[in-house]
Amino acid sequence: MTAAADRATRAPALWRRIDRAAGGLALDLGLYGASAAFAAVTAGTSTLPPHRAWGTVAAFGYLLAALAVAGQLAARRRDAATPLAALPARWAVTGLAWASTTLLPLLVQSAQRAAGRTDRAQEEVVVVEHSGNRLVETGTPYLGHDAIAALPADERLLGYTPYQPGMALFGLPRAVADGWWTDARVWFAVATALLLALAVAALRTGAPATLGASAAAGDPAGDGDRAAAVLRGIQAATVLPVCALTLATGGDDLPVLAACLLALALAASGRPGRAGLAIGVAGALKLFAWPVALVLIAWAATHRCAGRLAAGALGVPALALLPALLVDRDALVENVLRFPLGHGLVTSPAQSPFPGHLIATALPAGRVVAAALLVAAGAAIAVRLLHRPPRTAAAAALICGYGLLAAILLMPTTRFGYLLYPVALLAWAAALARPAPGPAAP
């Protein structure tokens, strides 16, 4: 790991100044204030009932967090060394914000849904719960083409499960009982919290050797900078509205994101075997994690441990796919390949007006053009990985973030909420910017 490679992954100087202003509190205040405004606008204008319900509760949660930060700033002006403005206090406000803007609306909607409200969950929640029930009854979470065709026309969309088989595990509680606690979102939140806690712990346990090596190389940053970067990364994955709204109303992307962040944290702390298992778990849930796995394998190749990382990164998804493949191969292909590629009985409702979608719908042969652009972007990233593979976990996070951003913008069928992946990965890169000097035991 060279000092030059490490410097290349650090945030620009302007961003560092903004991030550090008033000990990080200035950006905290901006984050919570802007998020409060976003939630209020969502509550008043969204056409989706679960989103409006989220905004109504979350606006007050963000406002409460903003007021808490304002109090911290006032205390800091009186005494710059006050514990009220220190990093632990910022963590406490972040926890308060996540509880009030994500967990509280999630639990309210889950309880209302259990009481009979049918407009308190997005379609993916129902899809995951149905897939869990099918897994129990048939051994596969997927319906075949003929079974979906036999459904009423307005129910065929919910008959598709465009996820990897592991996602059905979050629907198993609903197969056992009906109640607020069996809502799939509750278990998405539990998994997300656990995986993010493990990611923070991985960085803390890997930090001493890492920071010692950085100091020996003349790195001016210390423990406080890295700890603050970890907090900022966690904020991006939890209280940022694109993540809070997604988890409270749908939620299936958050455990995938959290497992990706854990894998990168384990890579940064020199544990390639465990990193492979973590990204393998993410890949067993959703295809979005597979590009991250490929980038991590490229990172591991620069440290001669690609085999250890690839064993988990590829093995766990393969094991998850095997039962569904044996039970009904055609149903697996119909749900995981044909439907996402636009060849199912119905089309995906994911139609956010990003460039790829606009090109696909507005130009002659637009789908071909959009697909060509997407392939070109993928090829450019592949060439980059072959010729200049990332040597640090931070560089890997940046490649993943920018690569997924390009893919989301160019895909003909996509959603605004998918932006949570690149945003969180790019923010997480700063927390990984001082990787361990070499892989430890897996």
XYZ file of C-alpha atoms in Angstrom:
442
model
C 0.000 0.000 0.000
C 1.684 3.196 -1.083
C 1.116 6.631 0.402
C 0.270 7.917 -3.083
C -2.467 5.314 -3.506
C -3.887 6.253 -0.126
C -3.889 9.971 -0.966
C -5.739 9.259 -4.216
C -8.690 7.850 -2.265
C -9.081 10.740 0.171
C -11.841 13.299 -0.087
C -11.024 16.568 -1.864
C -9.760 19.353 0.353
C -12.943 21.421 -0.042
C -15.121 18.536 1.089
C -12.830 17.883 4.056
C -13.168 21.514 5.144
C -16.958 21.331 4.902
C -17.035 18.006 6.716
C -14.837 19.245 9.568
C -16.478 22.661 10.025
C -17.452 23.183 13.673
C -16.164 19.719 14.500
C -18.539 18.127 11.974
C -21.616 19.732 13.520
C -22.164 22.225 10.702
C -22.688 19.448 8.154
C -24.788 17.496 10.676
C -27.097 20.497 10.981
C -27.319 20.857 7.213
C -28.054 17.144 6.808
C -30.890 17.063 9.335
C -32.323 20.423 8.284
C -32.423 19.552 4.582
C -33.799 16.109 5.400
C -36.595 17.652 7.484
C -37.564 19.797 4.497
C -37.463 16.756 2.179
C -39.657 14.729 4.538
C -42.164 17.579 4.843
C -42.384 17.940 1.057
C -42.791 14.168 0.736
C -45.621 14.198 3.279
C -47.424 16.909 1.354
C -46.847 15.942 -2.273
C -45.996 12.252 -2.703
C -48.485 10.155 -4.658
C -47.456 7.002 -2.750
C -49.352 6.509 0.551
C -46.449 4.776 2.371
C -44.141 7.657 1.408
C -46.607 10.271 2.647
C -46.975 8.386 5.914
C -43.191 8.234 6.289
C -42.786 11.946 5.643
C -45.408 12.876 8.227
C -43.477 11.130 11.006
C -39.920 11.603 9.742
C -40.208 15.389 9.339
C -40.562 15.747 13.101
C -37.719 13.286 13.704
C -35.333 15.222 11.489
C -36.428 18.498 13.066
C -35.747 17.065 16.526
C -32.269 15.967 15.413
C -31.582 19.403 13.900
C -32.576 21.086 17.164
C -30.268 18.739 19.067
C -27.363 19.674 16.784
C -28.176 23.368 17.210
C -27.861 22.825 20.956
C -24.514 21.091 20.440
C -23.271 24.034 18.386
C -24.331 26.459 21.111
C -22.533 24.379 23.735
C -19.419 24.246 21.540
C -19.325 28.033 21.240
C -19.243 28.320 25.034
C -16.680 25.535 25.480
C -14.900 23.968 22.504
C -13.987 20.919 24.617
C -17.507 20.206 25.872
C -18.551 16.528 25.695
C -21.913 17.669 24.304
C -20.217 18.456 20.983
C -17.811 15.515 20.937
C -18.025 12.500 18.636
C -19.945 10.246 21.090
C -22.639 12.923 21.344
C -22.833 13.096 17.545
C -23.273 9.313 17.479
C -26.095 9.667 20.000
C -27.899 12.217 17.825
C -27.446 9.971 14.790
C -29.006 7.102 16.721
C -31.889 9.353 17.770
C -32.373 10.443 14.161
C -32.418 6.866 12.854
C -34.880 5.783 15.544
C -37.257 8.675 14.883
C -37.005 8.909 11.089
C -36.712 5.235 10.160
C -37.591 2.822 12.926
C -40.580 4.735 14.310
C -42.294 5.232 10.910
C -41.469 1.612 10.042
C -43.091 0.301 13.208
C -46.097 2.608 12.847
C -46.708 1.427 9.302
C -46.180 -2.210 10.258
C -48.724 -1.894 13.083
C -51.234 -0.112 10.846
C -50.781 -2.774 8.187
C -51.329 -5.535 10.733
C -54.532 -3.752 11.784
C -55.869 -3.895 8.244
C -54.438 -0.945 6.304
C -53.461 -2.175 2.842
C -51.637 1.026 1.852
C -48.849 0.874 4.414
C -46.190 -1.082 2.495
C -44.645 -0.969 -0.936
C -44.990 -3.909 -3.300
C -41.564 -5.351 -2.522
C -42.616 -6.068 1.063
C -45.533 -8.175 -0.141
C -43.360 -9.871 -2.770
C -40.729 -10.882 -0.206
C -43.357 -12.190 2.223
C -45.049 -14.223 -0.519
C -41.688 -15.647 -1.544
C -41.058 -16.759 2.037
C -44.414 -18.504 2.131
C -43.714 -20.252 -1.183
C -40.288 -21.313 0.088
C -41.961 -23.093 3.000
C -44.665 -24.691 0.860
C -42.779 -25.659 -2.302
C -39.056 -25.397 -1.585
C -38.550 -22.479 -3.993
C -39.458 -18.790 -3.613
C -40.393 -18.504 -7.304
C -43.545 -19.040 -9.349
C -43.120 -20.427 -12.839
C -44.247 -18.739 -16.055
C -47.495 -20.716 -16.295
C -48.378 -20.113 -12.631
C -47.884 -16.360 -13.037
C -49.904 -16.368 -16.281
C -52.779 -18.067 -14.424
C -52.995 -15.169 -11.940
C -55.440 -12.299 -12.556
C -53.814 -9.635 -14.719
C -53.589 -7.125 -11.859
C -51.809 -9.648 -9.619
C -49.111 -10.854 -12.000
C -46.616 -8.186 -10.992
C -46.689 -9.383 -7.389
C -46.238 -12.937 -8.643
C -42.670 -12.133 -9.692
C -39.771 -12.291 -7.227
C -36.843 -10.521 -8.967
C -34.423 -11.223 -6.117
C -31.907 -13.895 -5.286
C -33.236 -16.814 -3.195
C -31.770 -15.567 0.090
C -34.196 -12.625 0.145
C -37.047 -15.051 0.836
C -35.644 -15.647 4.338
C -36.964 -12.234 5.361
C -40.460 -13.437 4.430
C -40.354 -16.539 6.621
C -41.749 -14.849 9.774
C -44.883 -13.897 7.808
C -45.295 -17.535 6.803
C -45.532 -18.401 10.495
C -47.838 -15.679 11.847
C -49.556 -12.390 11.007
C -48.477 -9.458 13.139
C -46.498 -6.237 13.105
C -43.345 -8.099 14.071
C -43.602 -10.472 11.073
C -43.548 -7.583 8.589
C -40.504 -8.129 6.361
C -39.366 -4.540 6.994
C -38.845 -5.278 10.677
C -36.367 -7.998 9.789
C -34.741 -5.863 7.096
C -34.089 -3.304 9.842
C -32.739 -5.892 12.283
C -30.341 -7.291 9.673
C -29.253 -3.810 8.607
C -28.499 -2.716 12.164
C -26.549 -5.903 12.895
C -24.476 -5.737 9.703
C -23.642 -2.047 10.165
C -22.621 -2.678 13.782
C -20.288 -5.434 12.580
C -18.860 -3.079 9.937
C -18.058 -0.418 12.552
C -16.528 -3.054 14.833
C -14.381 -4.366 11.959
C -12.960 -0.914 11.317
C -12.288 -0.334 15.001
C -10.463 -3.624 15.466
C -8.477 -3.052 12.275
C -7.684 0.558 13.104
C -4.672 0.307 15.461
C -2.306 -1.336 13.015
C -3.677 0.730 10.162
C -3.264 4.072 11.883
C 0.137 3.105 13.135
C 1.256 2.357 9.601
C -0.201 5.645 8.352
C 1.551 7.603 11.073
C 4.822 5.923 10.236
C 4.381 7.068 6.647
C 3.886 10.635 7.791
C 0.116 10.676 7.485
C -1.159 13.798 9.263
C -4.592 12.379 9.994
C -5.249 10.686 13.301
C -7.749 8.488 15.088
C -10.318 11.282 15.310
C -10.479 11.829 11.549
C -11.117 8.181 10.846
C -13.709 7.866 13.619
C -15.521 10.920 12.257
C -15.416 9.436 8.747
C -16.974 6.220 10.048
C -19.809 8.215 11.601
C -20.368 10.094 8.341
C -20.504 6.809 6.458
C -23.067 5.395 8.884
C -25.169 8.555 8.543
C -25.164 8.089 4.766
C -26.444 4.520 5.162
C -29.089 5.215 7.811
C -30.477 8.736 8.277
C -30.030 10.065 4.746
C -33.609 10.280 3.395
C -32.995 7.980 0.433
C -32.067 5.240 2.943
C -34.514 6.107 5.738
C -37.474 6.332 3.363
C -36.507 3.115 1.595
C -36.186 1.077 4.787
C -39.390 2.406 6.334
C -41.558 1.764 3.284
C -39.882 -1.086 1.393
C -36.476 -1.924 2.744
C -35.120 -4.859 0.751
C -32.063 -2.894 -0.461
C -30.774 -1.914 2.992
C -29.518 -5.344 4.176
C -27.779 -5.715 0.798
C -26.100 -2.335 1.178
C -25.111 -3.028 4.786
C -23.536 -6.370 3.827
C -21.544 -4.610 1.068
C -20.282 -2.023 3.558
C -19.339 -4.807 5.978
C -17.409 -6.617 3.238
C -15.443 -3.466 2.419
C -14.740 -2.844 6.111
C -13.434 -6.390 6.516
C -11.259 -5.940 3.444
C -9.887 -2.681 4.869
C -9.035 -4.421 8.136
C -7.203 -7.221 6.313
C -9.725 -10.082 6.519
C -10.335 -11.234 2.932
C -11.986 -14.528 3.857
C -14.605 -12.854 6.003
C -15.022 -10.104 3.421
C -15.842 -12.792 0.871
C -18.493 -14.297 3.148
C -20.065 -10.875 3.751
C -20.290 -9.947 0.072
C -21.460 -13.496 -0.644
C -24.385 -12.962 1.729
C -25.209 -9.719 -0.101
C -25.016 -11.528 -3.443
C -27.385 -14.220 -2.165
C -29.957 -11.457 -1.588
C -29.749 -9.263 -4.688
C -27.839 -8.929 -7.952
C -26.761 -5.386 -7.056
C -24.045 -6.900 -4.851
C -22.410 -8.918 -7.628
C -20.471 -5.996 -9.163
C -19.161 -5.174 -5.685
C -18.014 -8.783 -5.355
C -16.092 -8.583 -8.646
C -14.336 -5.385 -7.566
C -13.396 -6.950 -4.229
C -11.984 -10.006 -5.997
C -9.861 -7.645 -8.099
C -8.695 -5.960 -4.875
C -7.862 -9.330 -3.340
C -5.853 -10.317 -6.416
C -3.429 -7.461 -5.706
C -2.769 -9.074 -2.294
C -2.612 -12.666 -3.556
C -5.711 -13.696 -1.620
C -8.304 -13.718 -4.417
C -9.057 -17.386 -3.819
C -9.949 -16.829 -0.167
C -12.266 -13.944 -0.964
C -13.809 -15.547 -4.047
C -14.663 -18.732 -2.137
C -17.254 -16.873 -0.093
C -18.158 -14.223 -2.660
C -19.109 -16.824 -5.258
C -19.790 -19.837 -3.069
C -22.534 -18.379 -0.865
C -24.718 -17.156 -3.790
C -24.158 -20.477 -5.567
C -25.334 -22.418 -2.519
C -28.377 -20.162 -2.237
C -29.267 -20.718 -5.902
C -28.828 -24.496 -5.844
C -32.128 -25.502 -4.141
C -34.200 -23.205 -6.381
C -32.324 -24.508 -9.405
C -33.064 -28.115 -8.470
C -36.732 -27.544 -7.601
C -37.747 -25.458 -10.641
C -35.033 -24.154 -12.937
C -37.494 -22.470 -15.325
C -39.142 -20.519 -12.493
C -35.727 -19.274 -11.360
C -34.874 -18.059 -14.873
C -38.285 -16.411 -15.312
C -37.973 -14.385 -12.110
C -34.265 -13.624 -11.814
C -33.381 -13.110 -15.492
C -36.346 -12.700 -17.814
C -38.387 -10.274 -15.696
C -35.526 -7.861 -14.823
C -34.486 -7.832 -18.489
C -37.994 -6.805 -19.565
C -39.093 -10.180 -20.988
C -41.623 -11.175 -18.329
C -45.415 -11.261 -18.602
C -45.527 -7.752 -17.114
C -43.027 -4.927 -17.054
C -41.290 -3.586 -13.977
C -42.796 -0.390 -12.490
C -39.262 0.931 -11.864
C -39.352 3.833 -14.326
C -37.450 6.753 -12.793
C -36.556 9.406 -15.411
C -32.823 8.781 -15.516
C -30.893 9.031 -18.824
C -31.130 5.318 -19.600
C -34.911 5.281 -19.220
C -35.335 8.503 -21.202
C -33.164 7.167 -24.021
C -35.017 3.845 -24.056
C -38.435 5.492 -24.286
C -37.764 8.583 -26.402
C -35.365 7.474 -29.149
C -35.861 5.036 -32.027
C -34.308 1.724 -30.961
C -33.800 3.452 -27.621
C -33.532 0.221 -25.634
C -30.682 -0.931 -27.855
C -28.910 2.410 -27.447
C -29.355 2.386 -23.666
C -28.155 -1.208 -23.466
C -25.106 -0.364 -25.594
C -24.220 2.551 -23.312
C -24.608 0.334 -20.261
C -22.377 -2.343 -21.786
C -19.804 0.294 -22.739
C -19.718 1.596 -19.173
C -19.304 -1.947 -17.849
C -16.505 -2.630 -20.322
C -14.688 0.548 -19.292
C -14.833 -0.484 -15.640
C -13.646 -3.999 -16.519
C -10.647 -2.577 -18.390
C -9.887 -0.359 -15.395
C -9.964 -3.361 -13.069
C -7.678 -5.393 -15.331
C -5.079 -2.702 -15.899
C -5.289 -0.824 -12.586
C -6.961 -3.018 -9.965
C -7.706 -1.267 -6.670
C -4.966 -1.772 -4.113
C -6.961 -0.406 -1.179
C -10.457 -1.069 0.082
C -11.152 2.667 -0.200
C -10.272 2.606 -3.910
C -12.525 -0.444 -4.310
C -15.389 1.425 -2.640
C -14.924 4.374 -4.995
C -14.965 2.118 -8.065
C -18.100 0.394 -6.772
C -19.795 3.697 -6.017
C -19.066 5.371 -9.348
C -19.675 2.154 -11.283
C -23.103 1.573 -9.720
C -23.961 5.235 -10.237
C -23.220 4.876 -13.959
C -25.237 1.653 -14.135
C -28.250 3.162 -12.337
C -28.246 6.215 -14.592
C -27.977 4.125 -17.775
C -30.313 1.216 -17.017
C -33.587 1.423 -18.976
C -35.495 0.235 -15.903
C -34.387 1.726 -12.619
C -35.542 3.542 -9.477
C -34.556 6.739 -7.739
C -34.104 4.758 -4.514
C -31.262 2.741 -6.020
C -29.079 5.829 -5.605
C -28.637 4.779 -1.985
C -25.966 2.320 -3.152
C -23.519 4.766 -4.787
C -24.161 7.493 -2.206
C -23.407 5.212 0.749
C -20.451 3.500 -0.943
C -18.805 6.809 -1.835
C -19.320 8.126 1.704
C -17.968 4.859 3.148
C -14.749 5.169 1.138
C -13.497 7.905 3.462
C -13.816 5.558 6.448
C -11.706 2.965 4.597
C -8.990 5.327 3.436
C -6.309 3.910 5.730
C -6.306 0.177 4.986
C -4.364 -2.401 6.931
C -0.882 -3.081 5.577
C -1.726 -6.607 4.533
C -4.364 -9.350 4.825
C -4.599 -11.130 8.156
C -6.003 -14.552 8.810
C -9.392 -15.091 7.140
